[in-house]
């Protein structure tokens, strides 16, 4: 990047994944999408990452402490009180913004008190960050937890560049406008220099909301509101393709090695990897498996779905209900088709490391990435990166950002479980030449648009903004 300053990332949480110093140890820790796309950049470029330390019961220190300094990366953490975690994270971020941005308005909660806490936590992040910033730093704010952070930094006198990237979808304006704070949130975006969205579609939706709600003028990649302007653009997140290729090929024993070694030759492996979230379509995926086994009795005993559903936001009622729904459905399907020597579905409610996942991806005959709505979904790209000469097939929801560039996947509407069941059957019976042709085309996209490329393209656009 142009200047002498550092790149300073700010997200809701700091990633624990930087604490171990060796690459091997880091690869053995589970990470989510946001961390897996930012980590490769920070590991090569260095810089600072600030966020909440993830605890909700500690002493609240108004000044953040640098908790770790690992190979040129400084991690600074903000502590939050129990009430702040509840109002800011549990309620406003995860029960208001999350369902609205994923177009599930019926699941959204609206509380002015939680909005007040959201704003005050953003003020605390800004004060904490101001104390650490140096002239020339490039500040890059991530995700919906921190929309007003740019505004709060400007109030404190920061005049340097600030970019914002939204990792989740941007909803249609009629859904966005349901929120009583829609205008205020949109107006706060004008304190950034650049706003990044995952896809051209979400960029279009943002522009629509800016026009409808604020009466902002849109001119190409510039939005104007009163006397202020902000650049907007789409920057699709990529995977760390090279790392996944290496991990998939490595013979390092992992938590899944024994399972893979013992898989019978006449057994095909289906794989699902998600946080346990109602947006991920896991329940609908199970319904598709039931349909598949009803339609094709010859597959019974010969196909197994390994569904990794890492627990997420577990104290939130919508998430607890989703877990109950999933467990009871899986119990019913396993009871209906299972035998003493075979169960159709294995659900694993715990996170797995990238190393474990790469080996599962490599061996899977098909990966089922079927969210009801998802900003991008890096599992789709990581699966493609991990394939070898006998590639598996990607079954992909048309409602995630990844669908915009992955035409060679088998595309499905995840609400239609009969269509999904047919696509899974097609994947399981697809001849090798077709699998190879599809995979090559997908691999070209995944290896040509990596996590590194994404970081550089956003940061150079921010530098120029
Ligand atoms: O991708 C959306 C996101 O909310 C990220 O901001 C976050 O890192 C990830 O999902 C996991 O969510 P949480 O931190 O709430 O567990």
Short mmCIF file of C-alpha atoms and ligand atoms in Angstrom, two decimals:
data_model
loop_
_atom_site.label_atom_id
_atom_site.label_comp_id
_atom_site.label_asym_id
_atom_site.label_seq_id
_atom_site.Cartn_x
_atom_site.Cartn_y
_atom_site.Cartn_z
CA UNK A 1 0.00 0.00 0.00
CA UNK A 2 1.11 3.56 -0.69
CA UNK A 3 1.95 5.22 2.66
CA UNK A 4 4.21 4.33 5.56
CA UNK A 5 1.37 3.47 7.91
CA UNK A 6 0.16 0.09 9.07
CA UNK A 7 -2.95 -1.73 8.00
CA UNK A 8 -5.23 -1.74 11.05
CA UNK A 9 -8.07 -4.27 10.96
CA UNK A 10 -11.04 -3.90 13.28
CA UNK A 11 -13.68 -6.59 13.70
CA UNK A 12 -16.10 -7.61 16.41
CA UNK A 13 -13.68 -10.20 17.84
CA UNK A 14 -9.93 -10.62 17.73
CA UNK A 15 -8.99 -14.00 16.31
CA UNK A 16 -7.48 -16.33 18.90
CA UNK A 17 -5.87 -18.00 15.91
CA UNK A 18 -2.83 -15.71 16.02
CA UNK A 19 -1.80 -16.65 19.53
CA UNK A 20 0.21 -19.79 18.65
CA UNK A 21 3.30 -18.79 16.79
CA UNK A 22 3.84 -21.71 14.39
CA UNK A 23 1.91 -22.08 11.14
CA UNK A 24 1.29 -25.76 11.96
CA UNK A 25 -0.34 -24.93 15.30
CA UNK A 26 -2.42 -22.19 13.72
CA UNK A 27 -3.75 -24.57 11.09
CA UNK A 28 -4.92 -26.85 13.85
CA UNK A 29 -7.30 -24.23 15.20
CA UNK A 30 -10.82 -23.83 13.89
CA UNK A 31 -11.55 -20.51 12.15
CA UNK A 32 -14.55 -18.86 10.54
CA UNK A 33 -14.80 -17.18 7.15
CA UNK A 34 -13.82 -13.67 8.24
CA UNK A 35 -10.61 -14.85 9.87
CA UNK A 36 -9.67 -17.28 7.12
CA UNK A 37 -9.76 -14.56 4.46
CA UNK A 38 -7.86 -11.95 6.50
CA UNK A 39 -5.25 -14.14 8.17
CA UNK A 40 -3.09 -14.91 5.08
CA UNK A 41 -2.75 -11.19 4.35
CA UNK A 42 -1.81 -10.24 7.89
CA UNK A 43 0.67 -13.12 8.13
CA UNK A 44 2.65 -11.78 5.18
CA UNK A 45 2.06 -8.04 5.58
CA UNK A 46 1.97 -7.60 9.38
CA UNK A 47 -0.18 -4.92 11.01
CA UNK A 48 -2.67 -4.62 13.83
CA UNK A 49 -6.02 -6.30 14.53
CA UNK A 50 -8.39 -4.93 17.15
CA UNK A 51 -11.62 -6.41 18.50
CA UNK A 52 -13.49 -7.75 21.50
CA UNK A 53 -11.60 -10.36 23.52
CA UNK A 54 -14.66 -12.66 23.44
CA UNK A 55 -15.21 -12.70 27.25
CA UNK A 56 -18.40 -11.42 28.80
CA UNK A 57 -17.57 -11.62 32.50
CA UNK A 58 -14.33 -9.65 32.88
CA UNK A 59 -13.26 -6.28 34.13
CA UNK A 60 -14.05 -3.56 31.59
CA UNK A 61 -10.91 -1.66 30.75
CA UNK A 62 -11.57 1.48 28.66
CA UNK A 63 -8.09 1.29 27.14
CA UNK A 64 -7.33 -1.81 25.09
CA UNK A 65 -4.26 -3.84 25.81
CA UNK A 66 -2.11 -5.41 23.18
CA UNK A 67 -2.49 -9.03 24.14
CA UNK A 68 -0.11 -10.58 21.70
CA UNK A 69 2.58 -9.60 19.30
CA UNK A 70 3.20 -12.50 16.96
CA UNK A 71 5.60 -12.23 14.03
CA UNK A 72 4.78 -8.57 13.31
CA UNK A 73 1.06 -8.85 14.10
CA UNK A 74 -0.28 -6.92 17.09
CA UNK A 75 -3.56 -7.98 18.59
CA UNK A 76 -5.42 -5.38 20.66
CA UNK A 77 -8.51 -6.30 22.60
CA UNK A 78 -11.53 -4.48 23.96
CA UNK A 79 -13.36 -5.95 26.92
CA UNK A 80 -17.14 -5.78 27.17
CA UNK A 81 -19.43 -6.03 30.18
CA UNK A 82 -22.21 -8.61 30.37
CA UNK A 83 -24.81 -5.96 29.53
CA UNK A 84 -22.78 -4.81 26.55
CA UNK A 85 -22.39 -8.34 25.22
CA UNK A 86 -26.14 -8.79 25.58
CA UNK A 87 -27.26 -5.49 23.98
CA UNK A 88 -24.52 -5.10 21.37
CA UNK A 89 -23.67 -8.65 20.31
CA UNK A 90 -26.56 -10.93 21.28
CA UNK A 91 -29.44 -8.60 20.55
CA UNK A 92 -28.60 -5.79 18.12
CA UNK A 93 -25.94 -7.54 16.04
CA UNK A 94 -27.31 -11.10 16.06
CA UNK A 95 -31.08 -10.71 16.56
CA UNK A 96 -31.65 -7.48 14.61
CA UNK A 97 -28.98 -6.87 11.99
CA UNK A 98 -28.22 -10.53 11.22
CA UNK A 99 -31.81 -11.62 10.39
CA UNK A 100 -32.58 -8.38 8.54
CA UNK A 101 -29.45 -8.52 6.39
CA UNK A 102 -30.15 -12.20 5.60
CA UNK A 103 -33.77 -11.36 4.66
CA UNK A 104 -35.41 -13.13 7.62
CA UNK A 105 -37.45 -10.17 8.97
CA UNK A 106 -39.75 -12.50 10.94
CA UNK A 107 -36.83 -13.53 13.10
CA UNK A 108 -35.75 -9.93 13.84
CA UNK A 109 -36.12 -8.20 17.22
CA UNK A 110 -36.32 -4.41 17.44
CA UNK A 111 -35.23 -2.75 20.67
CA UNK A 112 -34.21 0.88 21.08
CA UNK A 113 -32.27 -0.03 24.22
CA UNK A 114 -30.11 -2.51 22.34
CA UNK A 115 -29.49 0.06 19.60
CA UNK A 116 -28.26 2.48 22.27
CA UNK A 117 -25.85 -0.17 23.57
CA UNK A 118 -24.70 -0.90 19.99
CA UNK A 119 -23.88 2.79 19.49
CA UNK A 120 -22.10 3.11 22.83
CA UNK A 121 -19.98 -0.01 22.22
CA UNK A 122 -18.98 1.44 18.84
CA UNK A 123 -17.94 4.60 20.69
CA UNK A 124 -15.79 2.49 23.03
CA UNK A 125 -14.14 0.69 20.12
CA UNK A 126 -13.41 4.10 18.53
CA UNK A 127 -11.87 5.52 21.72
CA UNK A 128 -9.78 2.39 22.18
CA UNK A 129 -8.60 2.50 18.59
CA UNK A 130 -7.81 6.23 18.62
CA UNK A 131 -5.32 5.62 21.42
CA UNK A 132 -3.43 3.16 19.20
CA UNK A 133 -3.57 4.77 15.76
CA UNK A 134 -0.57 6.46 14.15
CA UNK A 135 -0.66 9.00 11.31
CA UNK A 136 -0.69 7.21 7.95
CA UNK A 137 -2.43 4.06 9.24
CA UNK A 138 -5.05 2.58 6.93
CA UNK A 139 -8.06 1.56 9.02
CA UNK A 140 -10.17 -1.33 7.67
CA UNK A 141 -13.40 -2.00 9.58
CA UNK A 142 -15.17 -5.36 9.14
CA UNK A 143 -18.79 -6.34 9.28
CA UNK A 144 -22.18 -5.35 10.59
CA UNK A 145 -21.20 -5.12 14.25
CA UNK A 146 -19.31 -1.92 13.53
CA UNK A 147 -21.28 0.19 11.02
CA UNK A 148 -20.97 3.43 13.10
CA UNK A 149 -17.28 2.98 13.97
CA UNK A 150 -16.14 5.31 11.16
CA UNK A 151 -18.49 8.05 12.38
CA UNK A 152 -17.23 7.70 15.95
CA UNK A 153 -13.58 7.82 14.81
CA UNK A 154 -14.26 11.01 12.82
CA UNK A 155 -15.90 12.58 15.91
CA UNK A 156 -12.69 11.90 17.80
CA UNK A 157 -10.67 13.66 15.11
CA UNK A 158 -9.30 10.81 12.94
CA UNK A 159 -8.74 12.23 9.45
CA UNK A 160 -6.95 9.25 7.86
CA UNK A 161 -8.51 6.79 5.47
CA UNK A 162 -11.15 4.35 6.76
CA UNK A 163 -12.62 1.51 4.73
CA UNK A 164 -15.58 -0.71 5.60
CA UNK A 165 -16.32 -4.21 4.30
CA UNK A 166 -19.62 -6.03 4.79
CA UNK A 167 -19.11 -9.81 4.89
CA UNK A 168 -22.84 -10.63 4.89
CA UNK A 169 -25.48 -9.93 2.21
CA UNK A 170 -27.06 -6.50 1.80
CA UNK A 171 -30.87 -6.99 1.79
CA UNK A 172 -33.43 -5.51 -0.61
CA UNK A 173 -34.35 -1.94 0.43
CA UNK A 174 -37.90 -2.87 1.50
CA UNK A 175 -36.44 -5.26 4.09
CA UNK A 176 -33.60 -2.97 5.13
CA UNK A 177 -36.11 -0.13 5.60
CA UNK A 178 -38.03 -2.11 8.25
CA UNK A 179 -35.39 -1.18 10.81
CA UNK A 180 -36.21 1.99 12.74
CA UNK A 181 -32.53 2.92 12.49
CA UNK A 182 -32.16 2.32 8.75
CA UNK A 183 -31.45 5.96 7.85
CA UNK A 184 -29.08 6.56 10.70
CA UNK A 185 -27.04 3.48 9.81
CA UNK A 186 -26.88 4.45 6.14
CA UNK A 187 -25.90 8.06 6.92
CA UNK A 188 -23.03 6.79 9.08
CA UNK A 189 -21.52 5.08 6.01
CA UNK A 190 -20.55 8.50 4.63
CA UNK A 191 -17.79 8.74 7.25
CA UNK A 192 -15.92 5.97 5.40
CA UNK A 193 -13.82 6.49 2.29
CA UNK A 194 -14.73 3.16 0.74
CA UNK A 195 -17.54 0.63 1.35
CA UNK A 196 -17.00 -2.91 0.03
CA UNK A 197 -19.72 -5.51 -0.60
CA UNK A 198 -19.30 -9.17 -1.53
CA UNK A 199 -21.09 -9.10 -4.91
CA UNK A 200 -22.48 -6.71 -7.55
CA UNK A 201 -25.99 -7.77 -6.45
CA UNK A 202 -25.46 -6.62 -2.85
CA UNK A 203 -23.82 -3.44 -4.15
CA UNK A 204 -26.96 -2.79 -6.19
CA UNK A 205 -29.13 -3.32 -3.08
CA UNK A 206 -26.99 -0.90 -1.05
CA UNK A 207 -27.31 1.75 -3.75
CA UNK A 208 -31.09 1.21 -3.82
CA UNK A 209 -31.33 1.73 -0.05
CA UNK A 210 -29.09 4.80 -0.18
CA UNK A 211 -31.38 6.25 -2.83
CA UNK A 212 -34.72 5.29 -1.21
CA UNK A 213 -33.95 5.94 2.43
CA UNK A 214 -31.59 8.92 2.24
CA UNK A 215 -32.24 10.36 -1.19
CA UNK A 216 -28.51 9.96 -1.86
CA UNK A 217 -27.33 10.49 -5.44
CA UNK A 218 -25.50 7.59 -7.02
CA UNK A 219 -23.01 8.21 -9.78
CA UNK A 220 -21.24 4.99 -10.79
CA UNK A 221 -19.06 4.00 -7.83
CA UNK A 222 -19.71 7.22 -5.88
CA UNK A 223 -22.61 7.94 -3.52
CA UNK A 224 -23.32 11.54 -2.53
CA UNK A 225 -25.43 12.68 0.45
CA UNK A 226 -25.62 16.39 1.21
CA UNK A 227 -21.98 17.56 1.02
CA UNK A 228 -20.42 14.14 1.61
CA UNK A 229 -19.34 11.37 -0.72
CA UNK A 230 -18.27 7.76 -0.34
CA UNK A 231 -16.92 5.25 -2.87
CA UNK A 232 -18.72 1.91 -3.09
CA UNK A 233 -17.64 -1.30 -4.83
CA UNK A 234 -17.93 -5.07 -4.93
CA UNK A 235 -14.94 -7.09 -3.76
CA UNK A 236 -15.77 -10.82 -3.62
CA UNK A 237 -13.85 -12.58 -0.86
CA UNK A 238 -11.54 -15.42 -1.93
CA UNK A 239 -10.12 -18.47 -0.16
CA UNK A 240 -6.52 -19.18 0.81
CA UNK A 241 -6.39 -21.63 -2.10
CA UNK A 242 -2.72 -22.53 -1.87
CA UNK A 243 -2.88 -23.32 1.84
CA UNK A 244 -5.88 -25.63 1.31
CA UNK A 245 -4.14 -27.40 -1.56
CA UNK A 246 -1.09 -27.99 0.62
CA UNK A 247 -3.13 -29.15 3.60
CA UNK A 248 -5.23 -31.49 1.46
CA UNK A 249 -2.11 -33.14 0.05
CA UNK A 250 -0.25 -33.33 3.35
CA UNK A 251 -0.16 -36.69 5.11
CA UNK A 252 -0.22 -35.06 8.57
CA UNK A 253 -2.39 -37.29 10.77
CA UNK A 254 -5.50 -35.40 11.83
CA UNK A 255 -8.67 -35.96 13.83
CA UNK A 256 -10.37 -37.29 10.72
CA UNK A 257 -7.60 -39.54 9.31
CA UNK A 258 -8.82 -42.73 10.98
CA UNK A 259 -12.41 -42.18 9.90
CA UNK A 260 -11.27 -41.64 6.30
CA UNK A 261 -8.97 -44.68 6.33
CA UNK A 262 -11.76 -46.92 7.60
CA UNK A 263 -14.38 -45.70 5.14
CA UNK A 264 -15.48 -48.83 3.16
CA UNK A 265 -14.70 -48.82 -0.59
CA UNK A 266 -18.36 -49.02 -1.53
CA UNK A 267 -19.27 -45.95 0.58
CA UNK A 268 -19.64 -42.46 -0.90
CA UNK A 269 -19.02 -39.46 1.33
CA UNK A 270 -21.14 -36.32 1.40
CA UNK A 271 -19.91 -33.36 3.41
CA UNK A 272 -21.52 -30.28 4.96
CA UNK A 273 -19.51 -27.71 6.95
CA UNK A 274 -21.27 -24.80 8.63
CA UNK A 275 -21.76 -22.79 11.77
CA UNK A 276 -25.03 -23.98 13.26
CA UNK A 277 -27.11 -21.06 12.00
CA UNK A 278 -30.65 -20.98 10.61
CA UNK A 279 -29.37 -19.12 7.52
CA UNK A 280 -27.23 -22.10 6.50
CA UNK A 281 -30.13 -24.33 5.41
CA UNK A 282 -28.90 -27.36 7.38
CA UNK A 283 -32.40 -28.57 8.23
CA UNK A 284 -33.46 -28.28 4.56
CA UNK A 285 -30.31 -30.22 3.60
CA UNK A 286 -31.35 -33.08 5.90
CA UNK A 287 -34.78 -33.11 4.26
CA UNK A 288 -33.00 -33.46 0.92
CA UNK A 289 -31.06 -36.46 2.26
CA UNK A 290 -34.28 -38.10 3.39
CA UNK A 291 -35.77 -37.50 -0.07
CA UNK A 292 -32.62 -38.92 -1.71
CA UNK A 293 -32.84 -42.14 0.31
CA UNK A 294 -36.58 -42.43 -0.30
CA UNK A 295 -36.10 -42.00 -4.05
CA UNK A 296 -33.00 -44.22 -4.33
CA UNK A 297 -33.15 -47.18 -1.94
CA UNK A 298 -30.06 -48.58 -3.72
CA UNK A 299 -28.01 -45.83 -2.02
CA UNK A 300 -28.91 -47.03 1.50
CA UNK A 301 -25.79 -48.37 3.14
CA UNK A 302 -23.61 -46.76 0.46
CA UNK A 303 -23.71 -43.05 1.23
CA UNK A 304 -22.93 -41.14 4.42
CA UNK A 305 -23.32 -37.45 5.12
CA UNK A 306 -20.82 -35.97 7.57
CA UNK A 307 -22.38 -32.72 8.73
CA UNK A 308 -20.09 -30.50 10.78
CA UNK A 309 -22.26 -27.91 12.53
CA UNK A 310 -20.02 -25.82 14.77
CA UNK A 311 -22.00 -24.37 17.69
CA UNK A 312 -22.58 -20.66 17.29
CA UNK A 313 -24.32 -17.90 19.31
CA UNK A 314 -25.65 -20.62 21.58
CA UNK A 315 -27.38 -18.39 24.12
CA UNK A 316 -29.64 -16.90 21.45
CA UNK A 317 -33.10 -18.57 21.33
CA UNK A 318 -33.28 -18.82 17.50
CA UNK A 319 -30.00 -20.75 17.51
CA UNK A 320 -31.04 -23.09 20.34
CA UNK A 321 -34.30 -23.83 18.48
CA UNK A 322 -32.40 -24.56 15.26
CA UNK A 323 -30.21 -27.06 17.08
CA UNK A 324 -33.28 -28.84 18.53
CA UNK A 325 -34.93 -28.93 15.10
CA UNK A 326 -31.81 -30.35 13.52
CA UNK A 327 -31.17 -32.97 16.20
CA UNK A 328 -34.73 -34.24 16.11
CA UNK A 329 -34.79 -34.41 12.31
CA UNK A 330 -31.45 -36.23 12.12
CA UNK A 331 -32.63 -38.66 14.83
CA UNK A 332 -35.77 -39.37 12.83
CA UNK A 333 -33.91 -39.89 9.51
CA UNK A 334 -31.24 -42.08 11.08
CA UNK A 335 -33.94 -44.11 12.81
CA UNK A 336 -35.88 -44.49 9.57
CA UNK A 337 -33.00 -45.69 7.36
CA UNK A 338 -30.14 -46.67 9.68
CA UNK A 339 -28.79 -50.17 10.22
CA UNK A 340 -26.50 -51.45 12.96
CA UNK A 341 -23.54 -51.12 10.59
CA UNK A 342 -24.54 -47.86 8.89
CA UNK A 343 -26.12 -44.47 9.66
CA UNK A 344 -26.91 -42.07 6.83
CA UNK A 345 -26.06 -38.88 8.76
CA UNK A 346 -23.30 -38.06 11.24
CA UNK A 347 -23.80 -34.64 12.81
CA UNK A 348 -20.82 -33.27 14.69
CA UNK A 349 -21.57 -30.24 16.84
CA UNK A 350 -18.04 -28.95 17.22
CA UNK A 351 -15.62 -26.90 15.16
CA UNK A 352 -12.89 -28.62 13.12
CA UNK A 353 -9.52 -27.17 12.14
CA UNK A 354 -8.61 -26.19 8.59
CA UNK A 355 -6.23 -29.17 8.46
CA UNK A 356 -9.06 -31.60 9.34
CA UNK A 357 -11.42 -29.93 6.89
CA UNK A 358 -8.92 -30.01 4.02
CA UNK A 359 -8.64 -33.81 4.37
CA UNK A 360 -12.41 -34.25 4.52
CA UNK A 361 -12.84 -31.96 1.49
CA UNK A 362 -10.27 -34.00 -0.42
CA UNK A 363 -12.09 -37.28 0.18
CA UNK A 364 -15.67 -36.06 -0.20
CA UNK A 365 -17.59 -37.20 -3.27
CA UNK A 366 -19.77 -34.12 -2.95
CA UNK A 367 -19.80 -31.04 -0.73
CA UNK A 368 -23.24 -29.65 0.09
CA UNK A 369 -23.07 -25.87 0.42
CA UNK A 370 -26.76 -25.03 0.52
CA UNK A 371 -27.39 -21.93 2.64
CA UNK A 372 -30.74 -20.16 2.44
CA UNK A 373 -28.77 -16.91 2.26
CA UNK A 374 -25.05 -16.26 2.69
CA UNK A 375 -22.75 -13.31 1.94
CA UNK A 376 -20.13 -15.45 0.16
CA UNK A 377 -19.47 -18.90 1.74
CA UNK A 378 -15.81 -19.82 1.70
CA UNK A 379 -16.50 -23.54 2.32
CA UNK A 380 -17.45 -23.77 -1.38
CA UNK A 381 -14.09 -22.30 -2.44
CA UNK A 382 -12.02 -24.22 0.11
CA UNK A 383 -13.60 -27.49 -1.06
CA UNK A 384 -12.66 -26.74 -4.67
CA UNK A 385 -9.10 -25.78 -3.64
CA UNK A 386 -8.68 -29.12 -1.82
CA UNK A 387 -9.60 -31.44 -4.72
CA UNK A 388 -7.10 -33.68 -6.51
CA UNK A 389 -7.23 -35.69 -9.76
CA UNK A 390 -10.47 -37.52 -8.88
CA UNK A 391 -12.49 -34.48 -7.84
CA UNK A 392 -15.75 -34.38 -5.92
CA UNK A 393 -18.75 -32.30 -6.98
CA UNK A 394 -19.89 -29.03 -5.45
CA UNK A 395 -23.66 -28.74 -4.83
CA UNK A 396 -24.25 -25.04 -4.30
CA UNK A 397 -27.16 -22.85 -3.26
CA UNK A 398 -28.01 -20.15 -5.74
CA UNK A 399 -28.60 -17.82 -2.75
CA UNK A 400 -25.01 -17.32 -1.65
CA UNK A 401 -22.40 -14.89 -2.95
CA UNK A 402 -20.21 -17.77 -4.17
CA UNK A 403 -22.93 -18.72 -6.71
CA UNK A 404 -22.17 -15.56 -8.69
CA UNK A 405 -18.80 -16.88 -9.87
CA UNK A 406 -19.15 -20.69 -9.52
CA UNK A 407 -21.36 -21.59 -12.48
CA UNK A 408 -19.82 -25.06 -12.81
CA UNK A 409 -21.23 -26.20 -9.47
CA UNK A 410 -24.58 -28.02 -9.45
CA UNK A 411 -26.79 -25.09 -8.53
CA UNK A 412 -29.86 -25.64 -6.33
CA UNK A 413 -32.67 -23.78 -4.64
CA UNK A 414 -32.19 -25.05 -1.05
CA UNK A 415 -35.87 -24.47 -0.19
CA UNK A 416 -36.74 -27.11 -2.81
CA UNK A 417 -35.44 -30.28 -1.17
CA UNK A 418 -36.56 -32.44 -4.09
CA UNK A 419 -34.36 -30.40 -6.42
CA UNK A 420 -31.48 -30.65 -3.93
CA UNK A 421 -31.97 -34.43 -3.64
CA UNK A 422 -31.82 -34.76 -7.44
CA UNK A 423 -28.65 -32.65 -7.58
CA UNK A 424 -27.01 -34.80 -4.90
CA UNK A 425 -27.93 -37.93 -6.86
CA UNK A 426 -26.47 -36.39 -10.00
CA UNK A 427 -23.28 -35.54 -8.08
CA UNK A 428 -22.95 -39.11 -6.76
CA UNK A 429 -23.37 -40.63 -10.21
CA UNK A 430 -21.48 -38.07 -12.31
CA UNK A 431 -18.86 -39.58 -14.64
CA UNK A 432 -15.26 -38.68 -13.89
CA UNK A 433 -14.62 -36.62 -17.10
CA UNK A 434 -17.54 -34.32 -16.24
CA UNK A 435 -16.38 -33.97 -12.64
CA UNK A 436 -12.91 -33.07 -13.86
CA UNK A 437 -14.18 -30.52 -16.39
CA UNK A 438 -16.39 -28.81 -13.82
CA UNK A 439 -13.69 -28.83 -11.17
CA UNK A 440 -11.05 -27.34 -13.51
CA UNK A 441 -13.31 -24.41 -14.34
CA UNK A 442 -14.11 -23.85 -10.66
CA UNK A 443 -10.46 -24.18 -9.65
CA UNK A 444 -9.47 -21.52 -12.16
CA UNK A 445 -11.85 -19.09 -10.46
CA UNK A 446 -10.83 -20.06 -6.91
CA UNK A 447 -7.08 -19.93 -7.54
CA UNK A 448 -7.36 -16.72 -9.58
CA UNK A 449 -9.29 -14.80 -6.88
CA UNK A 450 -7.68 -15.64 -3.56
CA UNK A 451 -7.93 -14.15 -0.09
CA UNK A 452 -4.68 -12.28 -0.79
CA UNK A 453 -6.03 -10.82 -4.05
CA UNK A 454 -9.16 -9.70 -2.23
CA UNK A 455 -7.21 -7.88 0.50
CA UNK A 456 -4.93 -6.16 -1.98
CA UNK A 457 -7.73 -5.06 -4.27
CA UNK A 458 -9.75 -3.60 -1.38
CA UNK A 459 -6.78 -1.89 0.22
CA UNK A 460 -5.47 -0.40 -3.01
CA UNK A 461 -8.98 0.93 -3.81
CA UNK A 462 -9.05 2.41 -0.28
CA UNK A 463 -5.63 3.96 -0.82
CA UNK A 464 -6.89 5.58 -4.04
CA UNK A 465 -10.30 6.61 -2.66
O1 LIG B 1 -19.38 -13.81 8.52
C1 LIG B 1 -20.22 -13.18 9.43
C2 LIG B 1 -19.73 -13.30 10.86
O2 LIG B 1 -20.63 -12.69 11.74
C3 LIG B 1 -18.36 -12.73 11.08
O3 LIG B 1 -18.35 -11.35 11.34
C4 LIG B 1 -17.89 -13.56 12.23
O4 LIG B 1 -16.51 -13.64 12.29
C5 LIG B 1 -18.48 -14.92 11.93
O5 LIG B 1 -19.66 -14.67 11.23
C6 LIG B 1 -18.75 -15.75 13.16
O6 LIG B 1 -19.74 -15.13 13.97
P1 LIG B 1 -19.61 -14.98 15.55
O7 LIG B 1 -18.37 -14.15 15.81
O8 LIG B 1 -20.86 -14.29 15.96
O9 LIG B 1 -19.46 -16.34 16.10
#
